[in-house]
Amino acid sequence: MLNYPIHIGPDAPLALGKAMEELGPSAVLVIADDNTFLSCYPRLRQHLPDHEIEVIRSGEQHKHLQTCEQIWARMTALSLDRKAVVVNLGGGVIGDLGGFVASTYKRGIRFVQVPTTLLSQVDASVGGKLGVDFRGFKNHIGVFADPQGVYIDPAFLETLSDRELYSGFAEVIKHHLIADQEGWLRLQQIEDLRKENLAAMIEHSVAIKSHIVEKDPFEQGARKSLNFGHTFGHALESEWLERSSPFLHGEAIAAGMVMEAYMSLRRGLIYPKDYREIKQLIDRFYPEIPIHSADNESLLSRMDNDKKNEHGATLCTLLDGIGFFMVNAALSREEILDTFQHYREEYGLD
Ligand SMILES: NC(=O)c1ccc[n+]([C@@H]2O[C@H](COP(=O)([O-])OP(=O)(O)OC[C@H]3O[C@@H](n4cnc5c(N)ncnc54)[C@H](O)[C@@H]3O)[C@@H](O)[C@H]2O)c1
């Protein structure tokens, strides 16, 4: 069991209201972004005690230290003391950034997560990894700190765009590939996410993630399985973040999973049929990422500085059969370049 409650269901806002009474905060600061302020805050506000709200600009482009400074300045102006509680109302960006801000303000104050995207409901809100991007590197500055609770109302997903919904589904795919062989067969039948029982899907993914995090909260071993797709995926995400049309986190991770599944195939850890099935499901829902040979060096250098690396080696989580994984696979430059090349050939890129 994780040592904080996770409520999933339509009564989550009500449960949050009760929990806030028990926490007895000296003050409450809600952190939202411009979309969650409009779409989610009206649903939540009636359940909260008196509070202030800080609205930041939405998107990964704002997940950086300047936004933290903006919030720390507001907290200071409000004279928040160490008994205050922060409510993070939003997707993974708000959860990661708001949690980081709270857990560093005056050496750490309490916070709760109210995730509002599928990605944050199935993955980012659970596990206590918090942080921001820095100089082109994903989640480069951050801490581990647990929230007081996670309150997941699937109804928030009604206002989420389809593109964002499918971005979150990439983490659901990941959870199945690393930990649920049987569920993987069912997952491949999905044609339209809006017709699925999303509450059940969230519960299942949260159960998988919680189980892994309980065993290894500080990512010394098994928790690295959750990085499947992320060694290549983070390099792609941060590379395209600096261009005019970035890819969403889940879209980059989906492409990263195709690449890391190929790497698993190349090392004889999965069958060609497994690789084909993974690529087929991902191709159904996600755009390919148009990498060209001219992008090789920049992507390689981003991977060189990935925080998962140790002693100078680029480390990656691979599949070891569907539903199983192998952590700490050291990747050579040749293997990485071959994987880029294979991806380009698969999608008819130059
Ligand atoms: N901490 C972790 O363990 C962990 C795990 C996975 C991903 N992440 C991080 O999560 C981030 C991605 O999260 P995300 O995909 O939720 O991105 P996000 O927070 O940027 O949200 C996506 C978009 O949806 C909008 N939005 C949010 N909820 C909405 C709603 N209910 N209705 C309408 N619009 C809504 C947001 O304003 C934003 O524009 C990345 O930074 C990634 O690194 C963290």
Short mmCIF file of C-alpha atoms and ligand atoms in Angstrom, two decimals:
data_model
loop_
_atom_site.label_atom_id
_atom_site.label_comp_id
_atom_site.label_asym_id
_atom_site.label_seq_id
_atom_site.Cartn_x
_atom_site.Cartn_y
_atom_site.Cartn_z
CA MET A 1 0.00 0.00 0.00
CA LEU A 2 1.18 3.50 -0.79
CA ASN A 3 1.04 5.66 2.30
CA TYR A 4 -1.54 8.09 0.90
CA PRO A 5 -5.12 7.52 -0.27
CA ILE A 6 -6.06 7.35 -3.95
CA HIS A 7 -9.76 7.96 -4.60
CA ILE A 8 -11.09 7.09 -8.03
CA GLY A 9 -14.67 7.85 -9.01
CA PRO A 10 -17.33 10.54 -9.18
CA ASP A 11 -17.17 11.09 -5.42
CA ALA A 12 -13.47 12.07 -5.54
CA PRO A 13 -14.17 15.84 -5.17
CA LEU A 14 -16.36 15.10 -2.15
CA ALA A 15 -13.64 12.89 -0.66
CA LEU A 16 -11.15 15.69 -1.20
CA GLY A 17 -13.43 18.10 0.66
CA LYS A 18 -13.54 15.74 3.65
CA ALA A 19 -9.80 15.17 3.54
CA MET A 20 -9.19 18.91 3.58
CA GLU A 21 -11.20 19.19 6.79
CA GLU A 22 -8.97 16.56 8.36
CA LEU A 23 -5.78 18.23 7.13
CA GLY A 24 -6.87 21.47 8.82
CA PRO A 25 -4.74 23.75 6.64
CA SER A 26 -3.81 27.28 7.69
CA ALA A 27 -4.45 28.32 4.07
CA VAL A 28 -5.16 26.62 0.74
CA LEU A 29 -3.66 27.52 -2.62
CA VAL A 30 -5.11 25.93 -5.75
CA ILE A 31 -2.74 25.75 -8.72
CA ALA A 32 -4.46 25.44 -12.10
CA ASP A 33 -3.59 26.27 -15.69
CA ASP A 34 -5.74 28.35 -17.99
CA ASN A 35 -7.65 25.33 -19.30
CA THR A 36 -8.24 23.56 -15.99
CA PHE A 37 -9.27 26.88 -14.43
CA LEU A 38 -12.09 27.09 -16.97
CA SER A 39 -13.00 23.39 -17.33
CA CYS A 40 -12.29 21.80 -13.95
CA TYR A 41 -12.21 24.44 -11.23
CA PRO A 42 -15.98 25.16 -11.36
CA ARG A 43 -16.61 21.49 -10.58
CA LEU A 44 -14.19 21.41 -7.67
CA ARG A 45 -14.45 24.79 -5.98
CA GLN A 46 -17.62 24.04 -3.99
CA HIS A 47 -15.84 21.15 -2.25
CA LEU A 48 -12.87 23.22 -1.11
CA PRO A 49 -12.55 25.37 2.00
CA ASP A 50 -11.67 29.07 1.56
CA HIS A 51 -8.75 29.27 -0.82
CA GLU A 52 -6.67 31.36 -3.20
CA ILE A 53 -5.99 30.31 -6.76
CA GLU A 54 -2.91 30.76 -8.96
CA VAL A 55 -3.44 30.19 -12.68
CA ILE A 56 -0.41 29.49 -14.87
CA ARG A 57 -0.12 29.19 -18.63
CA SER A 58 -0.85 25.68 -19.89
CA GLY A 59 1.54 23.34 -21.67
CA GLU A 60 4.88 21.61 -21.32
CA GLN A 61 6.60 24.81 -22.57
CA HIS A 62 5.80 26.36 -19.19
CA LYS A 63 7.04 23.47 -17.06
CA HIS A 64 10.16 25.34 -15.99
CA LEU A 65 11.75 27.25 -13.14
CA GLN A 66 10.33 30.65 -14.15
CA THR A 67 6.81 29.30 -13.59
CA CYS A 68 7.92 27.92 -10.21
CA GLU A 69 9.22 31.37 -9.32
CA GLN A 70 5.88 32.91 -10.23
CA ILE A 71 4.13 30.53 -7.81
CA TRP A 72 6.74 30.82 -5.03
CA ALA A 73 6.36 34.62 -5.29
CA ARG A 74 2.57 34.31 -4.92
CA MET A 75 2.94 31.95 -1.95
CA THR A 76 5.30 34.42 -0.32
CA ALA A 77 2.97 37.35 -1.02
CA LEU A 78 0.16 35.35 0.60
CA SER A 79 2.45 34.61 3.58
CA LEU A 80 1.67 30.91 3.34
CA ASP A 81 3.12 29.10 6.33
CA ARG A 82 4.16 25.49 6.68
CA LYS A 83 0.63 24.36 7.57
CA ALA A 84 -0.75 25.51 4.22
CA VAL A 85 -1.90 22.97 1.62
CA VAL A 86 -1.51 23.21 -2.16
CA VAL A 87 -4.14 21.64 -4.44
CA ASN A 88 -2.76 20.78 -7.87
CA LEU A 89 -5.66 20.87 -10.31
CA GLY A 90 -4.55 19.81 -13.76
CA GLY A 91 -2.60 17.39 -15.90
CA GLY A 92 0.90 16.04 -15.44
CA VAL A 93 2.46 19.47 -15.90
CA ILE A 94 0.51 20.97 -12.99
CA GLY A 95 1.01 17.85 -10.86
CA ASP A 96 4.78 17.67 -11.46
CA LEU A 97 5.38 21.42 -11.21
CA GLY A 98 2.87 22.22 -8.44
CA GLY A 99 4.10 19.28 -6.38
CA PHE A 100 7.71 20.42 -6.83
CA VAL A 101 6.85 23.98 -5.85
CA ALA A 102 5.01 22.79 -2.72
CA SER A 103 7.66 20.30 -1.65
CA THR A 104 10.44 22.88 -1.85
CA TYR A 105 8.61 25.97 -0.47
CA LYS A 106 9.90 26.54 3.09
CA ARG A 107 11.50 23.06 2.83
CA GLY A 108 8.18 21.48 1.96
CA ILE A 109 4.48 21.95 2.60
CA ARG A 110 1.64 19.52 2.05
CA PHE A 111 -0.07 19.09 -1.31
CA VAL A 112 -2.79 16.99 -2.92
CA GLN A 113 -3.10 15.92 -6.53
CA VAL A 114 -6.34 16.36 -8.48
CA PRO A 115 -5.36 15.03 -11.91
CA THR A 116 -7.57 16.07 -14.81
CA THR A 117 -6.03 14.40 -17.89
CA LEU A 118 -6.01 10.69 -18.62
CA LEU A 119 -2.21 10.79 -18.53
CA SER A 120 -2.09 12.25 -15.06
CA GLN A 121 -4.95 10.06 -13.79
CA VAL A 122 -3.34 6.80 -14.91
CA ASP A 123 0.27 7.69 -14.26
CA ALA A 124 1.74 11.09 -13.33
CA SER A 125 -0.28 11.74 -10.16
CA VAL A 126 0.83 8.50 -8.51
CA GLY A 127 4.34 7.82 -7.29
CA GLY A 128 5.69 11.11 -5.96
CA LYS A 129 8.03 12.03 -8.82
CA LEU A 130 7.95 15.81 -9.12
CA GLY A 131 9.94 18.31 -11.13
CA VAL A 132 10.43 20.60 -14.07
CA ASP A 133 12.31 20.66 -17.36
CA PHE A 134 15.63 22.51 -17.56
CA ARG A 135 17.62 23.72 -20.60
CA GLY A 136 16.04 21.20 -22.94
CA PHE A 137 16.19 18.22 -20.57
CA LYS A 138 12.99 16.63 -19.31
CA ASN A 139 12.29 16.63 -15.59
CA HIS A 140 15.93 17.53 -14.99
CA ILE A 141 15.31 19.35 -11.71
CA GLY A 142 13.05 17.65 -9.19
CA VAL A 143 12.44 15.66 -6.04
CA PHE A 144 10.56 12.64 -4.77
CA ALA A 145 7.76 13.64 -2.38
CA ASP A 146 4.40 12.09 -1.62
CA PRO A 147 1.12 13.95 -1.79
CA GLN A 148 -1.42 13.80 1.04
CA GLY A 149 -3.79 12.12 -1.39
CA VAL A 150 -4.77 11.71 -5.03
CA TYR A 151 -8.36 12.47 -6.05
CA ILE A 152 -9.31 11.18 -9.48
CA ASP A 153 -12.69 12.04 -10.99
CA PRO A 154 -12.96 10.52 -14.49
CA ALA A 155 -15.69 13.07 -15.30
CA PHE A 156 -12.93 15.67 -15.79
CA LEU A 157 -12.03 13.82 -18.99
CA GLU A 158 -15.26 14.95 -20.66
CA THR A 159 -13.74 18.32 -21.56
CA LEU A 160 -10.35 16.91 -22.58
CA SER A 161 -9.58 16.88 -26.33
CA ASP A 162 -9.31 13.51 -28.06
CA ARG A 163 -5.65 14.22 -28.84
CA GLU A 164 -4.89 14.69 -25.14
CA LEU A 165 -6.98 11.64 -24.22
CA TYR A 166 -4.96 9.41 -26.55
CA SER A 167 -1.74 10.95 -25.26
CA GLY A 168 -2.67 9.55 -21.84
CA PHE A 169 -3.54 6.20 -23.34
CA ALA A 170 0.14 5.77 -24.28
CA GLU A 171 0.95 5.29 -20.57
CA VAL A 172 -1.86 2.71 -20.33
CA ILE A 173 -0.25 0.83 -23.23
CA LYS A 174 3.09 1.02 -21.39
CA HIS A 175 1.59 -0.39 -18.18
CA HIS A 176 0.23 -3.38 -20.09
CA LEU A 177 3.44 -4.01 -21.98
CA ILE A 178 5.56 -4.12 -18.84
CA ALA A 179 3.13 -5.81 -16.45
CA ASP A 180 -0.04 -7.32 -17.93
CA GLN A 181 0.35 -9.87 -20.69
CA GLU A 182 -3.31 -10.95 -20.56
CA GLY A 183 -4.64 -7.39 -20.55
CA TRP A 184 -2.43 -6.60 -23.56
CA LEU A 185 -4.58 -8.92 -25.70
CA ARG A 186 -7.76 -7.04 -24.71
CA LEU A 187 -6.11 -3.65 -25.15
CA GLN A 188 -5.38 -4.40 -28.79
CA GLN A 189 -9.10 -4.66 -29.52
CA ILE A 190 -9.74 -1.01 -28.61
CA GLU A 191 -10.99 1.11 -31.51
CA ASP A 192 -12.46 4.15 -29.79
CA LEU A 193 -11.36 5.22 -26.31
CA ARG A 194 -14.47 7.33 -25.71
CA LYS A 195 -16.53 4.13 -25.83
CA GLU A 196 -14.37 2.40 -23.22
CA ASN A 197 -14.99 2.20 -19.48
CA LEU A 198 -12.34 4.79 -18.62
CA ALA A 199 -12.91 4.53 -14.87
CA ALA A 200 -12.05 0.81 -14.99
CA MET A 201 -9.03 1.54 -17.20
CA ILE A 202 -7.78 4.17 -14.73
CA GLU A 203 -8.22 1.83 -11.76
CA HIS A 204 -6.30 -0.91 -13.52
CA SER A 205 -3.40 1.33 -14.51
CA VAL A 206 -3.22 2.95 -11.06
CA ALA A 207 -3.11 -0.54 -9.52
CA ILE A 208 -0.20 -1.54 -11.77
CA LYS A 209 1.71 1.68 -11.10
CA SER A 210 1.07 1.65 -7.34
CA HIS A 211 2.23 -1.95 -7.08
CA ILE A 212 5.51 -1.12 -8.82
CA VAL A 213 6.09 2.10 -6.85
CA GLU A 214 5.41 0.38 -3.51
CA LYS A 215 8.18 -2.12 -4.22
CA ASP A 216 10.69 0.50 -5.32
CA PRO A 217 9.69 4.07 -4.40
CA PHE A 218 13.05 5.67 -5.27
CA GLU A 219 13.64 3.91 -8.58
CA GLN A 220 16.54 1.67 -7.67
CA GLY A 221 15.26 -1.31 -9.68
CA ALA A 222 11.72 -2.38 -10.62
CA ARG A 223 10.37 1.18 -10.89
CA LYS A 224 12.66 1.72 -13.86
CA SER A 225 10.20 -0.50 -15.76
CA LEU A 226 7.92 2.55 -15.92
CA ASN A 227 10.55 4.23 -18.05
CA PHE A 228 9.84 1.90 -20.96
CA GLY A 229 9.50 4.11 -24.05
CA HIS A 230 10.91 7.10 -22.20
CA THR A 231 14.64 6.97 -23.06
CA PHE A 232 13.92 7.58 -26.76
CA GLY A 233 10.57 9.25 -25.97
CA HIS A 234 11.96 12.01 -23.76
CA ALA A 235 14.65 12.85 -26.33
CA LEU A 236 11.95 13.16 -29.01
CA GLU A 237 9.65 15.17 -26.76
CA SER A 238 12.30 17.70 -25.77
CA GLU A 239 13.70 17.95 -29.32
CA TRP A 240 10.27 18.82 -30.75
CA LEU A 241 9.42 21.12 -27.84
CA GLU A 242 11.92 23.55 -29.34
CA ARG A 243 10.21 23.44 -32.72
CA SER A 244 7.04 25.15 -33.93
CA SER A 245 4.74 22.14 -33.54
CA PRO A 246 5.66 20.02 -30.50
CA PHE A 247 4.37 16.51 -29.94
CA LEU A 248 2.46 15.69 -26.76
CA HIS A 249 4.18 13.66 -24.05
CA GLY A 250 2.22 10.50 -24.85
CA GLU A 251 2.80 10.88 -28.59
CA ALA A 252 6.55 11.05 -28.04
CA ILE A 253 6.39 8.09 -25.64
CA ALA A 254 4.37 6.08 -28.18
CA ALA A 255 7.15 6.58 -30.77
CA GLY A 256 9.69 5.82 -28.03
CA MET A 257 7.90 2.53 -27.33
CA VAL A 258 8.09 1.53 -31.01
CA MET A 259 11.85 2.24 -30.92
CA GLU A 260 12.45 0.46 -27.62
CA ALA A 261 10.31 -2.48 -28.72
CA TYR A 262 12.53 -2.69 -31.82
CA MET A 263 15.58 -2.58 -29.55
CA SER A 264 14.04 -5.45 -27.53
CA LEU A 265 13.45 -7.39 -30.75
CA ARG A 266 16.99 -6.69 -31.93
CA ARG A 267 18.32 -8.26 -28.72
CA GLY A 268 16.05 -11.30 -29.08
CA LEU A 269 13.94 -10.39 -26.04
CA ILE A 270 10.59 -10.33 -27.86
CA TYR A 271 9.27 -12.08 -30.98
CA PRO A 272 8.77 -10.32 -34.34
CA LYS A 273 5.01 -10.86 -33.83
CA ASP A 274 5.16 -8.94 -30.54
CA TYR A 275 6.94 -6.03 -32.19
CA ARG A 276 4.40 -5.98 -35.05
CA GLU A 277 1.47 -5.95 -32.61
CA ILE A 278 2.95 -3.09 -30.59
CA LYS A 279 3.62 -1.05 -33.71
CA GLN A 280 0.17 -1.80 -35.10
CA LEU A 281 -1.64 -0.57 -31.98
CA ILE A 282 0.53 2.55 -31.80
CA ASP A 283 0.07 3.30 -35.51
CA ARG A 284 -3.71 3.16 -35.00
CA PHE A 285 -3.69 6.12 -32.62
CA TYR A 286 -0.48 8.13 -32.92
CA PRO A 287 1.34 10.14 -35.59
CA GLU A 288 4.83 9.06 -36.57
CA ILE A 289 7.59 11.45 -35.54
CA PRO A 290 9.42 12.67 -38.64
CA ILE A 291 13.01 12.11 -37.58
CA HIS A 292 15.64 12.59 -40.26
CA SER A 293 19.31 11.64 -40.24
CA ALA A 294 20.12 15.30 -39.62
CA ASP A 295 18.42 14.92 -36.19
CA ASN A 296 20.67 12.05 -35.05
CA GLU A 297 23.32 14.06 -33.22
CA SER A 298 20.91 16.28 -31.37
CA LEU A 299 18.80 13.30 -30.25
CA LEU A 300 21.92 11.38 -29.20
CA SER A 301 23.16 14.28 -27.11
CA ARG A 302 19.77 14.56 -25.38
CA MET A 303 19.95 10.85 -24.60
CA ASP A 304 23.51 11.28 -23.27
CA ASN A 305 22.18 13.63 -20.61
CA ASP A 306 19.11 11.58 -19.68
CA LYS A 307 18.78 11.38 -15.90
CA LYS A 308 18.34 7.61 -16.09
CA ASN A 309 21.95 7.23 -17.21
CA GLU A 310 24.63 5.97 -14.84
CA HIS A 311 28.43 6.12 -15.07
CA GLY A 312 28.26 7.59 -18.54
CA ALA A 313 26.14 4.78 -20.04
CA THR A 314 22.81 5.46 -21.74
CA LEU A 315 20.43 3.14 -19.93
CA CYS A 316 17.07 1.97 -21.12
CA THR A 317 14.24 -0.33 -20.06
CA LEU A 318 13.48 -3.06 -22.59
CA LEU A 319 10.70 -5.60 -22.82
CA ASP A 320 11.65 -9.15 -21.91
CA GLY A 321 8.56 -10.77 -23.38
CA ILE A 322 5.16 -9.04 -23.22
CA GLY A 323 4.26 -8.24 -19.62
CA PHE A 324 7.89 -8.46 -18.48
CA PHE A 325 10.87 -6.14 -18.60
CA MET A 326 14.60 -5.79 -18.28
CA VAL A 327 16.02 -2.63 -16.69
CA ASN A 328 19.43 -0.99 -17.09
CA ALA A 329 20.08 -2.14 -20.66
CA ALA A 330 23.13 -0.14 -21.73
CA LEU A 331 22.75 1.16 -25.27
CA SER A 332 25.64 1.63 -27.64
CA ARG A 333 25.76 4.53 -30.07
CA GLU A 334 25.53 2.03 -32.95
CA GLU A 335 22.38 0.43 -31.56
CA ILE A 336 20.74 3.81 -31.09
CA LEU A 337 21.61 4.94 -34.61
CA ASP A 338 20.40 1.64 -36.03
CA THR A 339 17.10 2.10 -34.16
CA PHE A 340 16.63 5.60 -35.62
CA GLN A 341 17.43 4.20 -39.07
CA HIS A 342 14.99 1.33 -38.64
CA TYR A 343 12.26 3.75 -37.51
CA ARG A 344 12.87 5.91 -40.60
CA GLU A 345 12.61 2.86 -42.85
CA GLU A 346 9.42 1.68 -41.13
CA TYR A 347 7.73 5.02 -41.80
CA GLY A 348 9.32 5.82 -45.17
CA LEU A 349 11.25 8.81 -43.82
CA ASP A 350 14.53 9.81 -45.49
N1 LIG B 1 5.48 12.35 -12.36
C1 LIG B 1 5.34 11.30 -13.11
O1 LIG B 1 5.48 10.16 -12.65
C2 LIG B 1 4.96 11.46 -14.55
C3 LIG B 1 4.57 10.36 -15.31
C4 LIG B 1 4.19 10.55 -16.63
C5 LIG B 1 4.22 11.84 -17.18
N2 LIG B 1 4.62 12.89 -16.42
C6 LIG B 1 4.63 14.26 -16.96
O2 LIG B 1 3.30 14.64 -17.27
C7 LIG B 1 3.34 15.68 -18.25
C8 LIG B 1 2.26 15.43 -19.28
O3 LIG B 1 1.00 15.45 -18.63
P1 LIG B 1 -0.34 15.80 -19.41
O4 LIG B 1 -0.39 15.05 -20.68
O5 LIG B 1 -1.44 15.67 -18.45
O6 LIG B 1 -0.08 17.33 -19.86
P2 LIG B 1 -0.68 18.73 -19.38
O7 LIG B 1 -0.67 18.87 -17.93
O8 LIG B 1 0.06 19.74 -20.20
O9 LIG B 1 -2.19 18.67 -19.88
C9 LIG B 1 -2.47 18.58 -21.24
C10 LIG B 1 -3.41 19.71 -21.71
O10 LIG B 1 -4.73 19.43 -21.30
C11 LIG B 1 -5.30 20.56 -20.62
N3 LIG B 1 -6.24 20.01 -19.67
C12 LIG B 1 -5.96 19.35 -18.54
N4 LIG B 1 -7.09 18.83 -18.01
C13 LIG B 1 -8.10 19.20 -18.81
C14 LIG B 1 -9.51 18.95 -18.81
N5 LIG B 1 -10.07 18.16 -17.89
N6 LIG B 1 -10.26 19.49 -19.80
C15 LIG B 1 -9.68 20.25 -20.76
N7 LIG B 1 -8.36 20.49 -20.84
C16 LIG B 1 -7.58 19.97 -19.87
C17 LIG B 1 -4.11 21.28 -20.05
O11 LIG B 1 -4.40 22.63 -19.82
C18 LIG B 1 -3.06 21.08 -21.15
O12 LIG B 1 -3.26 22.04 -22.16
C19 LIG B 1 4.73 15.68 -18.83
O13 LIG B 1 5.41 16.81 -18.36
C20 LIG B 1 5.37 14.42 -18.27
O14 LIG B 1 6.75 14.56 -18.10
C21 LIG B 1 4.98 12.72 -15.12
#
